[in-house]
Amino acid sequence: MSTRLEAMWSRLRAPTAIAVVVTAVALSMVALGHGGWFMCNFRAFYCTAHVLAAGSDPYAVAPLYACESAPAPAPLFIASSGLVVPGPLPGYAIAALVPFAALSFPVATLAWFALLCGCMAASIVLLARLGVGNTWNIVVALSVALIGDALASGELEPIALLGIVLAAWGVSRSRASLGLDVVVGCGVALSFAEPQVGIAVAIACAMLGPRSAIAAVTATMFLGVVSIGALGIVRNIEFLHNVIPAHLTAELPSYSQFSLSWVLNRLGVAAGAAITAGRLQWLAMLVVAGWFARSKAAAQSPEVAVLGAPAFAVLGGPYSHLDQIALAIPAALWICSSYARVPRLVALAPVVLALPLMLLLMEGAASGLLVVALSALVAGWVGAEYGKNREFAVWCAALTVITLAGLAVLSVVAHAGVVSVSAPVVRAGTAQASWAHYIATHSVVTAWPIWLVKAPTWFGILATACGLIAFAVPRAARLPERAYG
């Protein structure tokens, strides 16, 4: 690239990245608003806190439906026909949401949206300081898979991401101080916005050394105390013994699941056995996350132990959605930024994680060519910056367009639409019982193209995890040449 073109691109980089983010958020809003699901997840969280503040059971279906079905301005989600969107949050998360429940839902939605935007902005700045790339490159890499999706539905992932990045930044500082210990502890606590990821982050921090271990244990114990204070011991036991298993069962057949349990269940394994296998595999990945944090590589660059923990935690398991998988993107970016050369398959990981085909196809149904154009731009941008090769970037953009078009045509030819199946048996009286029926009738795809749609995302997680392990293993398989440090 000539000096003149480089100077022009330097001026255009920031406004282009901002335009990409705005477009990604708008597309997600249009897609969710078209189906009446805009800010649906936040409404579930808000109502869970509202029910708790009123002194009722936050996991019971009747009070949740009464809250979720209350009128709200369009296009905000309003529950109808008995459908309840569950908010299976632990006690500490519900307690943290109680201040929002004191506001009207529209006002709370604006406050929540602002909070998520602040979390994303802080995370991006800290990721840049951790050396995972230029600020605007990180913005573009997160734009579709995390920023657009989370902001439109009101998900918790931006809070979890801030926790992950805070903890990573804290452990990366060479000096020891009480202030940094507090930062690590706060990061661990925030990462528990997504418990399956937060546990992995806490384990990674605990394995890095005594100070970070104390911070992680203190944060975890604090969350436990808050949960008991919010729900009491009996409801906390109910949450672990009834609510979580019910939610795993209700979500199992959903086409939006990327879990090992979904794979096994689609291959004919019974629901109970599939969920058990997923849980065991998730526990095994927690062990891997702990082992990785004890490696010499993590001792040299401790931040990667924390950034990498989510990548291990979302690889398979009993429950894995695209919004949780997006938390693995920083680890993929770190690998590609930390080496002068990376294998092309590893360099492809941040591209496919940044562009989940399922989400793009869903948004493309409403916005068509704009989704294709945005996808090509993001694929080319991420490919150029993290693949360190313009030819590779062109291939990424071209393959993204071809794949999207091919899968759209293939889905029509193979009649890969939603089908109705028998709803799994879920304990009556919980929000998950209503949700299980909805999933079984509105969110199941059994046609074989669904495997092709999910395959690139699975590849991205696996390539990221393998790249981290290769970094930790001191053999020829280890990735070549550090680019910094």
CSV table of C-alpha atoms in Angstrom, one decimal:
chain,number,residue,atom,x,y,z
A,1,MET,CA,0.0,0.0,0.0
A,2,SER,CA,1.4,3.4,-1.0
A,3,THR,CA,2.2,6.1,1.5
A,4,ARG,CA,-0.7,8.2,0.1
A,5,LEU,CA,-3.2,5.4,0.4
A,6,GLU,CA,-1.9,4.6,3.9
A,7,ALA,CA,-2.5,8.2,5.0
A,8,MET,CA,-6.0,8.2,3.5
A,9,TRP,CA,-6.8,4.9,5.2
A,10,SER,CA,-5.5,6.3,8.5
A,11,ARG,CA,-8.0,9.2,8.3
A,12,LEU,CA,-10.9,6.9,7.2
A,13,ARG,CA,-10.3,4.1,9.7
A,14,ALA,CA,-12.1,5.5,12.7
A,15,PRO,CA,-15.3,6.8,10.8
A,16,THR,CA,-15.5,3.5,8.9
A,17,ALA,CA,-15.2,1.4,12.0
A,18,ILE,CA,-17.9,3.5,13.7
A,19,ALA,CA,-20.1,3.1,10.6
A,20,VAL,CA,-19.6,-0.7,10.8
A,21,VAL,CA,-20.7,-0.8,14.4
A,22,VAL,CA,-23.7,1.4,13.8
A,23,THR,CA,-24.8,-0.7,10.9
A,24,ALA,CA,-24.3,-3.9,12.8
A,25,VAL,CA,-26.4,-2.7,15.7
A,26,ALA,CA,-29.1,-1.4,13.4
A,27,LEU,CA,-29.3,-4.7,11.5
A,28,SER,CA,-29.7,-6.6,14.8
A,29,MET,CA,-32.3,-4.1,15.9
A,30,VAL,CA,-34.3,-4.5,12.7
A,31,ALA,CA,-34.1,-8.3,12.8
A,32,LEU,CA,-35.2,-8.5,16.4
A,33,GLY,CA,-37.8,-5.7,16.1
A,34,HIS,CA,-39.3,-7.4,13.0
A,35,GLY,CA,-40.2,-10.4,15.1
A,36,GLY,CA,-41.1,-8.4,18.2
A,37,TRP,CA,-38.1,-9.5,20.2
A,38,PHE,CA,-36.2,-6.2,20.6
A,39,MET,CA,-34.5,-6.1,24.1
A,40,CYS,CA,-36.2,-9.4,24.9
A,41,ASN,CA,-33.3,-10.7,27.1
A,42,PHE,CA,-33.2,-7.5,29.1
A,43,ARG,CA,-36.9,-7.6,29.7
A,44,ALA,CA,-36.5,-11.1,31.2
A,45,PHE,CA,-33.6,-9.9,33.4
A,46,TYR,CA,-35.6,-6.8,34.4
A,47,CYS,CA,-38.7,-8.7,35.3
A,48,THR,CA,-36.7,-11.3,37.3
A,49,ALA,CA,-35.3,-8.4,39.4
A,50,HIS,CA,-38.7,-6.7,39.5
A,51,VAL,CA,-40.3,-9.9,40.9
A,52,LEU,CA,-37.6,-10.4,43.5
A,53,ALA,CA,-38.0,-6.7,44.6
A,54,ALA,CA,-41.7,-7.4,45.0
A,55,GLY,CA,-41.0,-10.3,47.3
A,56,SER,CA,-42.0,-13.1,45.0
A,57,ASP,CA,-40.1,-16.1,43.5
A,58,PRO,CA,-38.1,-14.7,40.6
A,59,TYR,CA,-38.1,-18.1,38.9
A,60,ALA,CA,-41.9,-18.7,39.0
A,61,VAL,CA,-43.8,-18.4,35.8
A,62,ALA,CA,-46.9,-16.4,36.9
A,63,PRO,CA,-45.2,-13.2,38.3
A,64,LEU,CA,-42.7,-13.2,35.4
A,65,TYR,CA,-45.4,-13.4,32.8
A,66,ALA,CA,-47.3,-10.6,34.6
A,67,CYS,CA,-44.3,-8.4,34.3
A,68,GLU,CA,-43.2,-9.3,30.8
A,69,SER,CA,-46.7,-8.9,29.3
A,70,ALA,CA,-47.1,-5.4,30.7
A,71,PRO,CA,-47.5,-2.8,27.9
A,72,ALA,CA,-44.4,-1.1,26.6
A,73,PRO,CA,-43.6,1.3,23.7
A,74,ALA,CA,-42.9,-0.4,20.4
A,75,PRO,CA,-40.6,-2.0,19.4
A,76,LEU,CA,-39.8,-3.3,22.9
A,77,PHE,CA,-40.6,-6.9,23.6
A,78,ILE,CA,-43.9,-7.7,25.1
A,79,ALA,CA,-44.8,-11.3,26.1
A,80,SER,CA,-48.0,-12.7,24.8
A,81,SER,CA,-50.0,-16.0,24.5
A,82,GLY,CA,-48.5,-17.3,27.8
A,83,LEU,CA,-44.9,-17.2,26.6
A,84,VAL,CA,-42.4,-16.3,29.2
A,85,VAL,CA,-38.8,-15.6,28.3
A,86,PRO,CA,-36.8,-17.0,31.3
A,87,GLY,CA,-34.1,-15.1,33.1
A,88,PRO,CA,-32.3,-17.9,34.8
A,89,LEU,CA,-29.9,-15.6,36.7
A,90,PRO,CA,-28.1,-16.5,39.9
A,91,GLY,CA,-28.9,-14.5,43.0
A,92,TYR,CA,-26.0,-12.0,42.7
A,93,ALA,CA,-27.0,-11.0,39.2
A,94,ILE,CA,-30.6,-10.5,40.1
A,95,ALA,CA,-29.6,-8.4,43.1
A,96,ALA,CA,-27.4,-6.2,40.8
A,97,LEU,CA,-30.4,-5.6,38.5
A,98,VAL,CA,-32.8,-4.5,41.3
A,99,PRO,CA,-31.9,-0.8,40.9
A,100,PHE,CA,-33.0,-1.1,37.2
A,101,ALA,CA,-36.3,-2.6,38.4
A,102,ALA,CA,-37.0,0.6,40.3
A,103,LEU,CA,-37.3,2.4,37.0
A,104,SER,CA,-40.1,2.0,34.4
A,105,PHE,CA,-39.1,-0.6,31.7
A,106,PRO,CA,-38.5,2.0,28.9
A,107,VAL,CA,-36.3,4.1,31.1
A,108,ALA,CA,-34.5,1.1,32.5
A,109,THR,CA,-33.9,0.0,28.9
A,110,LEU,CA,-32.2,3.2,28.0
A,111,ALA,CA,-30.1,3.0,31.2
A,112,TRP,CA,-29.2,-0.6,30.4
A,113,PHE,CA,-28.3,0.2,26.8
A,114,ALA,CA,-26.0,3.0,28.0
A,115,LEU,CA,-24.4,0.7,30.5
A,116,LEU,CA,-23.7,-2.0,27.9
A,117,CYS,CA,-22.2,0.7,25.5
A,118,GLY,CA,-19.9,1.9,28.3
A,119,CYS,CA,-18.8,-1.7,29.1
A,120,MET,CA,-18.0,-2.3,25.4
A,121,ALA,CA,-16.1,1.0,25.1
A,122,ALA,CA,-14.0,0.3,28.2
A,123,SER,CA,-13.3,-3.3,27.1
A,124,ILE,CA,-12.1,-2.2,23.7
A,125,VAL,CA,-9.7,0.4,25.2
A,126,LEU,CA,-8.3,-2.1,27.6
A,127,LEU,CA,-7.9,-4.8,24.9
A,128,ALA,CA,-5.9,-2.3,22.8
A,129,ARG,CA,-3.7,-1.6,25.8
A,130,LEU,CA,-3.2,-5.4,26.2
A,131,GLY,CA,-1.8,-5.5,22.7
A,132,VAL,CA,-4.5,-7.4,20.8
A,133,GLY,CA,-4.7,-4.8,18.1
A,134,ASN,CA,-5.5,-1.2,17.1
A,135,THR,CA,-8.6,0.1,18.8
A,136,TRP,CA,-10.6,0.3,15.6
A,137,ASN,CA,-9.6,-3.2,14.5
A,138,ILE,CA,-11.0,-4.5,17.8
A,139,VAL,CA,-14.2,-2.5,17.3
A,140,VAL,CA,-14.7,-4.1,13.8
A,141,ALA,CA,-13.9,-7.6,15.1
A,142,LEU,CA,-16.5,-7.3,17.8
A,143,SER,CA,-19.1,-5.4,15.9
A,144,VAL,CA,-21.3,-8.2,14.5
A,145,ALA,CA,-20.9,-11.1,16.9
A,146,LEU,CA,-20.9,-9.2,20.2
A,147,ILE,CA,-21.8,-5.5,20.0
A,148,GLY,CA,-24.7,-5.7,17.5
A,149,ASP,CA,-26.2,-8.8,19.0
A,150,ALA,CA,-25.8,-7.9,22.6
A,151,LEU,CA,-27.0,-4.3,22.4
A,152,ALA,CA,-30.2,-5.2,20.4
A,153,SER,CA,-31.3,-8.0,22.8
A,154,GLY,CA,-29.9,-6.5,26.0
A,155,GLU,CA,-27.6,-9.4,26.8
A,156,LEU,CA,-25.1,-9.7,29.7
A,157,GLU,CA,-22.0,-10.4,27.5
A,158,PRO,CA,-20.6,-6.8,27.4
A,159,ILE,CA,-20.5,-6.9,31.2
A,160,ALA,CA,-18.8,-10.3,31.2
A,161,LEU,CA,-16.3,-9.1,28.6
A,162,LEU,CA,-15.4,-6.1,30.7
A,163,GLY,CA,-14.8,-8.4,33.6
A,164,ILE,CA,-12.6,-10.7,31.5
A,165,VAL,CA,-10.6,-7.8,30.2
A,166,LEU,CA,-10.2,-6.1,33.5
A,167,ALA,CA,-8.9,-9.3,35.1
A,168,ALA,CA,-6.5,-9.8,32.2
A,169,TRP,CA,-5.3,-6.2,32.4
A,170,GLY,CA,-4.8,-6.5,36.2
A,171,VAL,CA,-2.7,-9.7,36.0
A,172,SER,CA,-0.6,-8.3,33.1
A,173,ARG,CA,0.8,-5.6,35.3
A,174,SER,CA,4.3,-6.5,36.5
A,175,ARG,CA,4.0,-4.6,39.8
A,176,ALA,CA,2.0,-5.9,42.7
A,177,SER,CA,-0.4,-3.6,44.6
A,178,LEU,CA,-3.6,-3.6,46.4
A,179,GLY,CA,-5.2,-1.5,43.7
A,180,LEU,CA,-4.4,-4.1,41.0
A,181,ASP,CA,-5.7,-6.9,43.3
A,182,VAL,CA,-9.0,-5.1,43.5
A,183,VAL,CA,-9.1,-4.7,39.8
A,184,VAL,CA,-8.5,-8.4,39.3
A,185,GLY,CA,-11.2,-9.2,41.9
A,186,CYS,CA,-13.7,-6.8,40.3
A,187,GLY,CA,-12.9,-8.3,36.9
A,188,VAL,CA,-13.5,-11.8,38.1
A,189,ALA,CA,-16.8,-10.7,39.7
A,190,LEU,CA,-18.0,-9.0,36.5
A,191,SER,CA,-17.1,-12.0,34.4
A,192,PHE,CA,-19.6,-14.0,36.4
A,193,ALA,CA,-22.3,-12.2,34.5
A,194,GLU,CA,-21.9,-15.3,32.4
A,195,PRO,CA,-21.3,-18.0,35.1
A,196,GLN,CA,-19.9,-20.7,32.8
A,197,VAL,CA,-17.2,-18.3,31.6
A,198,GLY,CA,-16.7,-16.6,35.0
A,199,ILE,CA,-15.8,-19.9,36.6
A,200,ALA,CA,-13.1,-20.5,34.0
A,201,VAL,CA,-11.8,-16.9,34.5
A,202,ALA,CA,-11.7,-17.4,38.3
A,203,ILE,CA,-9.8,-20.7,37.9
A,204,ALA,CA,-7.3,-19.1,35.5
A,205,CYS,CA,-6.7,-16.2,37.9
A,206,ALA,CA,-6.4,-18.6,40.9
A,207,MET,CA,-3.7,-20.6,39.0
A,208,LEU,CA,-1.6,-17.5,38.1
A,209,GLY,CA,-0.3,-16.8,41.6
A,210,PRO,CA,-1.2,-16.2,45.2
A,211,ARG,CA,-2.3,-12.6,44.9
A,212,SER,CA,-4.6,-13.2,41.9
A,213,ALA,CA,-5.8,-16.4,43.6
A,214,ILE,CA,-6.8,-14.4,46.7
A,215,ALA,CA,-8.6,-11.8,44.5
A,216,ALA,CA,-10.5,-14.5,42.6
A,217,VAL,CA,-11.5,-16.4,45.7
A,218,THR,CA,-12.6,-13.2,47.5
A,219,ALA,CA,-14.7,-12.1,44.5
A,220,THR,CA,-16.3,-15.6,44.2
A,221,MET,CA,-17.1,-15.7,47.9
A,222,PHE,CA,-18.5,-12.2,47.7
A,223,LEU,CA,-20.9,-13.2,45.0
A,224,GLY,CA,-22.0,-16.2,47.0
A,225,VAL,CA,-22.8,-14.0,50.0
A,226,VAL,CA,-24.8,-11.6,47.8
A,227,SER,CA,-26.7,-14.5,46.3
A,228,ILE,CA,-27.6,-15.9,49.7
A,229,GLY,CA,-28.6,-12.4,50.9
A,230,ALA,CA,-30.8,-11.9,47.8
A,231,LEU,CA,-32.5,-15.3,47.5
A,232,GLY,CA,-31.8,-17.2,50.7
A,233,ILE,CA,-30.3,-20.6,51.0
A,234,VAL,CA,-33.5,-22.5,49.8
A,235,ARG,CA,-33.9,-20.6,46.6
A,236,ASN,CA,-30.2,-20.8,45.8
A,237,ILE,CA,-30.4,-24.6,46.1
A,238,GLU,CA,-33.6,-24.5,43.9
A,239,PHE,CA,-31.7,-22.5,41.3
A,240,LEU,CA,-28.9,-25.1,41.2
A,241,HIS,CA,-31.0,-28.2,41.5
A,242,ASN,CA,-34.1,-27.2,39.4
A,243,VAL,CA,-33.7,-24.0,37.4
A,244,ILE,CA,-30.4,-24.7,35.7
A,245,PRO,CA,-31.3,-28.3,34.7
A,246,ALA,CA,-34.7,-27.1,33.5
A,247,HIS,CA,-33.1,-24.4,31.3
A,248,LEU,CA,-30.5,-26.8,29.8
A,249,THR,CA,-33.3,-29.2,29.0
A,250,ALA,CA,-35.6,-26.5,27.5
A,251,GLU,CA,-32.8,-25.1,25.3
A,252,LEU,CA,-31.3,-28.4,24.2
A,253,PRO,CA,-33.1,-28.8,20.8
A,254,SER,CA,-32.7,-25.1,19.8
A,255,TYR,CA,-31.0,-24.4,16.5
A,256,SER,CA,-29.1,-21.6,18.3
A,257,GLN,CA,-27.3,-24.1,20.5
A,258,PHE,CA,-23.6,-24.8,19.6
A,259,SER,CA,-23.0,-27.1,22.6
A,260,LEU,CA,-21.7,-30.6,22.6
A,261,SER,CA,-25.0,-31.6,24.2
A,262,TRP,CA,-26.9,-30.3,21.1
A,263,VAL,CA,-24.5,-32.3,18.8
A,264,LEU,CA,-25.0,-35.5,20.7
A,265,ASN,CA,-28.8,-35.0,21.0
A,266,ARG,CA,-29.1,-34.4,17.2
A,267,LEU,CA,-27.1,-37.7,16.7
A,268,GLY,CA,-29.6,-39.6,18.7
A,269,VAL,CA,-28.3,-39.5,22.2
A,270,ALA,CA,-31.1,-39.1,24.8
A,271,ALA,CA,-31.5,-35.7,26.3
A,272,GLY,CA,-30.3,-36.6,29.8
A,273,ALA,CA,-27.2,-38.4,28.6
A,274,ALA,CA,-26.4,-35.6,26.2
A,275,ILE,CA,-26.6,-32.9,28.9
A,276,THR,CA,-24.5,-35.0,31.3
A,277,ALA,CA,-21.8,-35.5,28.6
A,278,GLY,CA,-21.8,-31.8,27.9
A,279,ARG,CA,-21.4,-31.0,31.6
A,280,LEU,CA,-18.5,-33.5,31.9
A,281,GLN,CA,-16.8,-32.1,28.9
A,282,TRP,CA,-17.2,-28.5,30.2
A,283,LEU,CA,-15.6,-29.6,33.5
A,284,ALA,CA,-12.7,-31.1,31.5
A,285,MET,CA,-12.2,-27.8,29.7
A,286,LEU,CA,-12.1,-26.0,33.0
A,287,VAL,CA,-9.2,-28.3,33.9
A,288,VAL,CA,-7.5,-27.4,30.6
A,289,ALA,CA,-8.0,-23.7,31.4
A,290,GLY,CA,-6.3,-24.2,34.7
A,291,TRP,CA,-3.5,-26.2,33.1
A,292,PHE,CA,-3.0,-23.4,30.6
A,293,ALA,CA,-2.8,-20.8,33.3
A,294,ARG,CA,0.0,-22.8,34.9
A,295,SER,CA,2.1,-23.1,31.7
A,296,LYS,CA,5.3,-21.2,31.3
A,297,ALA,CA,3.7,-19.3,28.4
A,298,ALA,CA,1.0,-18.0,30.7
A,299,ALA,CA,3.7,-17.1,33.2
A,300,GLN,CA,5.4,-15.0,30.5
A,301,SER,CA,2.1,-13.4,29.4
A,302,PRO,CA,-0.4,-13.9,32.2
A,303,GLU,CA,-3.1,-11.9,30.4
A,304,VAL,CA,-3.5,-14.7,27.8
A,305,ALA,CA,-4.5,-17.1,30.6
A,306,VAL,CA,-7.5,-14.9,31.4
A,307,LEU,CA,-8.4,-14.0,27.8
A,308,GLY,CA,-8.1,-17.7,26.9
A,309,ALA,CA,-10.3,-19.0,29.7
A,310,PRO,CA,-13.5,-18.1,27.9
A,311,ALA,CA,-12.4,-19.9,24.7
A,312,PHE,CA,-12.0,-23.1,26.6
A,313,ALA,CA,-15.2,-22.6,28.6
A,314,VAL,CA,-17.4,-22.2,25.5
A,315,LEU,CA,-15.9,-25.1,23.5
A,316,GLY,CA,-18.8,-27.5,23.6
A,317,GLY,CA,-20.3,-28.0,27.0
A,318,PRO,CA,-24.1,-28.4,27.8
A,319,TYR,CA,-25.0,-24.8,26.8
A,320,SER,CA,-23.3,-22.5,24.3
A,321,HIS,CA,-24.9,-19.7,22.3
A,322,LEU,CA,-23.3,-17.3,19.9
A,323,ASP,CA,-23.2,-14.5,22.5
A,324,GLN,CA,-21.1,-16.7,24.8
A,325,ILE,CA,-18.9,-17.8,22.0
A,326,ALA,CA,-18.2,-14.2,21.1
A,327,LEU,CA,-16.3,-13.9,24.4
A,328,ALA,CA,-13.6,-16.1,22.7
A,329,ILE,CA,-12.8,-13.4,20.1
A,330,PRO,CA,-10.3,-11.5,22.3
A,331,ALA,CA,-8.2,-14.7,22.7
A,332,ALA,CA,-8.2,-15.3,18.9
A,333,LEU,CA,-7.2,-11.7,18.3
A,334,TRP,CA,-4.4,-12.0,20.9
A,335,ILE,CA,-2.9,-15.0,19.2
A,336,CYS,CA,-2.9,-13.3,15.8
A,337,SER,CA,-1.5,-10.1,17.2
A,338,SER,CA,1.2,-11.7,19.3
A,339,TYR,CA,3.1,-13.4,16.5
A,340,ALA,CA,4.8,-12.1,13.3
A,341,ARG,CA,3.4,-15.1,11.5
A,342,VAL,CA,0.5,-17.4,12.3
A,343,PRO,CA,-0.8,-20.5,10.4
A,344,ARG,CA,-3.6,-19.5,8.0
A,345,LEU,CA,-6.1,-21.7,9.7
A,346,VAL,CA,-5.4,-20.0,13.0
A,347,ALA,CA,-5.6,-16.6,11.4
A,348,LEU,CA,-9.0,-17.6,10.0
A,349,ALA,CA,-10.3,-18.1,13.5
A,350,PRO,CA,-11.0,-14.4,14.4
A,351,VAL,CA,-12.7,-13.9,11.0
A,352,VAL,CA,-15.2,-16.8,11.4
A,353,LEU,CA,-15.8,-15.9,15.1
A,354,ALA,CA,-16.5,-12.3,14.1
A,355,LEU,CA,-19.0,-13.4,11.5
A,356,PRO,CA,-21.3,-16.1,12.8
A,357,LEU,CA,-23.2,-17.4,9.8
A,358,MET,CA,-26.4,-18.2,11.7
A,359,LEU,CA,-26.7,-14.6,12.9
A,360,LEU,CA,-25.9,-13.2,9.4
A,361,LEU,CA,-28.5,-15.5,7.7
A,362,MET,CA,-31.2,-14.5,10.2
A,363,GLU,CA,-30.4,-10.8,9.7
A,364,GLY,CA,-30.1,-11.3,6.0
A,365,ALA,CA,-33.7,-12.5,5.8
A,366,ALA,CA,-34.7,-8.9,6.7
A,367,SER,CA,-31.9,-6.8,5.2
A,368,GLY,CA,-30.4,-8.8,2.4
A,369,LEU,CA,-27.6,-7.2,0.4
A,370,LEU,CA,-26.7,-4.8,3.3
A,371,VAL,CA,-25.8,-7.8,5.5
A,372,VAL,CA,-23.7,-9.3,2.7
A,373,ALA,CA,-21.9,-6.0,2.1
A,374,LEU,CA,-21.2,-5.6,5.9
A,375,SER,CA,-20.0,-9.2,6.2
A,376,ALA,CA,-17.6,-8.8,3.3
A,377,LEU,CA,-16.2,-5.6,4.8
A,378,VAL,CA,-15.7,-7.1,8.2
A,379,ALA,CA,-14.2,-10.3,6.8
A,380,GLY,CA,-11.7,-8.3,4.7
A,381,TRP,CA,-10.8,-5.9,7.5
A,382,VAL,CA,-10.2,-8.6,10.1
A,383,GLY,CA,-8.5,-10.8,7.6
A,384,ALA,CA,-6.1,-8.0,6.5
A,385,GLU,CA,-5.3,-6.8,10.0
A,386,TYR,CA,-5.0,-10.2,11.8
A,387,GLY,CA,-4.0,-12.3,8.8
A,388,LYS,CA,-1.3,-9.7,7.9
A,389,ASN,CA,-1.9,-10.3,4.2
A,390,ARG,CA,-4.0,-8.4,1.7
A,391,GLU,CA,-4.5,-11.5,-0.5
A,392,PHE,CA,-5.7,-13.4,2.5
A,393,ALA,CA,-8.2,-10.5,3.2
A,394,VAL,CA,-9.6,-10.7,-0.3
A,395,TRP,CA,-10.1,-14.4,0.0
A,396,CYS,CA,-11.8,-13.9,3.4
A,397,ALA,CA,-14.2,-11.4,1.9
A,398,ALA,CA,-14.9,-13.4,-1.2
A,399,LEU,CA,-15.5,-16.7,0.7
A,400,THR,CA,-17.8,-14.9,3.1
A,401,VAL,CA,-20.0,-13.7,0.3
A,402,ILE,CA,-19.9,-17.0,-1.5
A,403,THR,CA,-20.7,-19.0,1.6
A,404,LEU,CA,-23.6,-16.7,2.6
A,405,ALA,CA,-25.1,-16.9,-0.8
A,406,GLY,CA,-24.6,-20.7,-1.1
A,407,LEU,CA,-26.1,-21.4,2.3
A,408,ALA,CA,-29.1,-19.2,1.6
A,409,VAL,CA,-29.8,-21.1,-1.6
A,410,LEU,CA,-29.0,-24.5,0.0
A,411,SER,CA,-31.4,-23.8,2.9
A,412,VAL,CA,-34.2,-23.2,0.4
A,413,VAL,CA,-33.4,-26.2,-1.7
A,414,ALA,CA,-33.1,-28.5,1.3
A,415,HIS,CA,-36.2,-27.0,2.9
A,416,ALA,CA,-34.1,-26.2,6.0
A,417,GLY,CA,-36.9,-24.4,7.9
A,418,VAL,CA,-38.2,-24.5,11.4
A,419,VAL,CA,-40.0,-27.7,12.4
A,420,SER,CA,-42.1,-28.6,15.4
A,421,VAL,CA,-41.0,-31.4,17.7
A,422,SER,CA,-42.2,-32.7,21.0
A,423,ALA,CA,-41.3,-30.4,23.9
A,424,PRO,CA,-38.9,-31.9,26.5
A,425,VAL,CA,-40.4,-32.5,29.8
A,426,VAL,CA,-39.6,-29.6,32.1
A,427,ARG,CA,-40.9,-29.0,35.7
A,428,ALA,CA,-44.3,-27.3,35.6
A,429,GLY,CA,-44.6,-23.9,37.2
A,430,THR,CA,-41.2,-22.6,36.0
A,431,ALA,CA,-40.6,-20.2,33.2
A,432,GLN,CA,-38.6,-22.9,31.5
A,433,ALA,CA,-41.8,-25.0,30.9
A,434,SER,CA,-43.3,-22.3,28.7
A,435,TRP,CA,-39.9,-21.7,27.1
A,436,ALA,CA,-39.4,-25.4,26.3
A,437,HIS,CA,-42.7,-25.4,24.4
A,438,TYR,CA,-41.7,-22.3,22.5
A,439,ILE,CA,-38.3,-23.7,21.5
A,440,ALA,CA,-39.9,-27.0,20.4
A,441,THR,CA,-42.3,-25.2,18.1
A,442,HIS,CA,-40.4,-22.2,16.9
A,443,SER,CA,-36.6,-22.9,17.2
A,444,VAL,CA,-35.8,-26.4,15.9
A,445,VAL,CA,-34.1,-27.1,12.6
A,446,THR,CA,-33.4,-30.7,11.8
A,447,ALA,CA,-32.4,-30.4,8.1
A,448,TRP,CA,-28.7,-31.2,7.4
A,449,PRO,CA,-27.6,-27.7,6.2
A,450,ILE,CA,-27.8,-26.6,9.9
A,451,TRP,CA,-24.5,-28.4,10.4
A,452,LEU,CA,-22.9,-26.4,7.6
A,453,VAL,CA,-24.1,-23.1,9.1
A,454,LYS,CA,-22.6,-24.0,12.5
A,455,ALA,CA,-19.4,-25.6,11.2
A,456,PRO,CA,-17.3,-22.3,10.7
A,457,THR,CA,-18.1,-21.1,14.3
A,458,TRP,CA,-17.1,-24.5,15.7
A,459,PHE,CA,-13.9,-24.3,13.7
A,460,GLY,CA,-13.2,-20.8,15.0
A,461,ILE,CA,-13.5,-21.9,18.7
A,462,LEU,CA,-11.5,-25.1,18.1
A,463,ALA,CA,-8.7,-23.2,16.2
A,464,THR,CA,-8.5,-20.7,19.0
A,465,ALA,CA,-8.2,-23.3,21.7
A,466,CYS,CA,-5.6,-25.2,19.7
A,467,GLY,CA,-3.7,-22.1,19.0
A,468,LEU,CA,-3.6,-21.3,22.8
A,469,ILE,CA,-2.5,-24.9,23.5
A,470,ALA,CA,0.2,-24.7,20.8
A,471,PHE,CA,1.4,-21.5,22.5
A,472,ALA,CA,1.7,-23.3,25.8
A,473,VAL,CA,3.4,-26.4,24.6
A,474,PRO,CA,7.2,-25.8,24.3
A,475,ARG,CA,7.7,-27.9,21.2
A,476,ALA,CA,8.0,-27.4,17.4
A,477,ALA,CA,4.2,-27.2,17.3
A,478,ARG,CA,4.4,-23.9,19.2
A,479,LEU,CA,3.6,-20.8,17.1
A,480,PRO,CA,6.6,-19.0,15.7
A,481,GLU,CA,8.1,-15.6,16.6
A,482,ARG,CA,6.6,-13.3,19.1
A,483,ALA,CA,5.8,-10.0,17.5
A,484,TYR,CA,6.3,-8.1,20.8
A,485,GLY,CA,7.3,-8.5,24.4
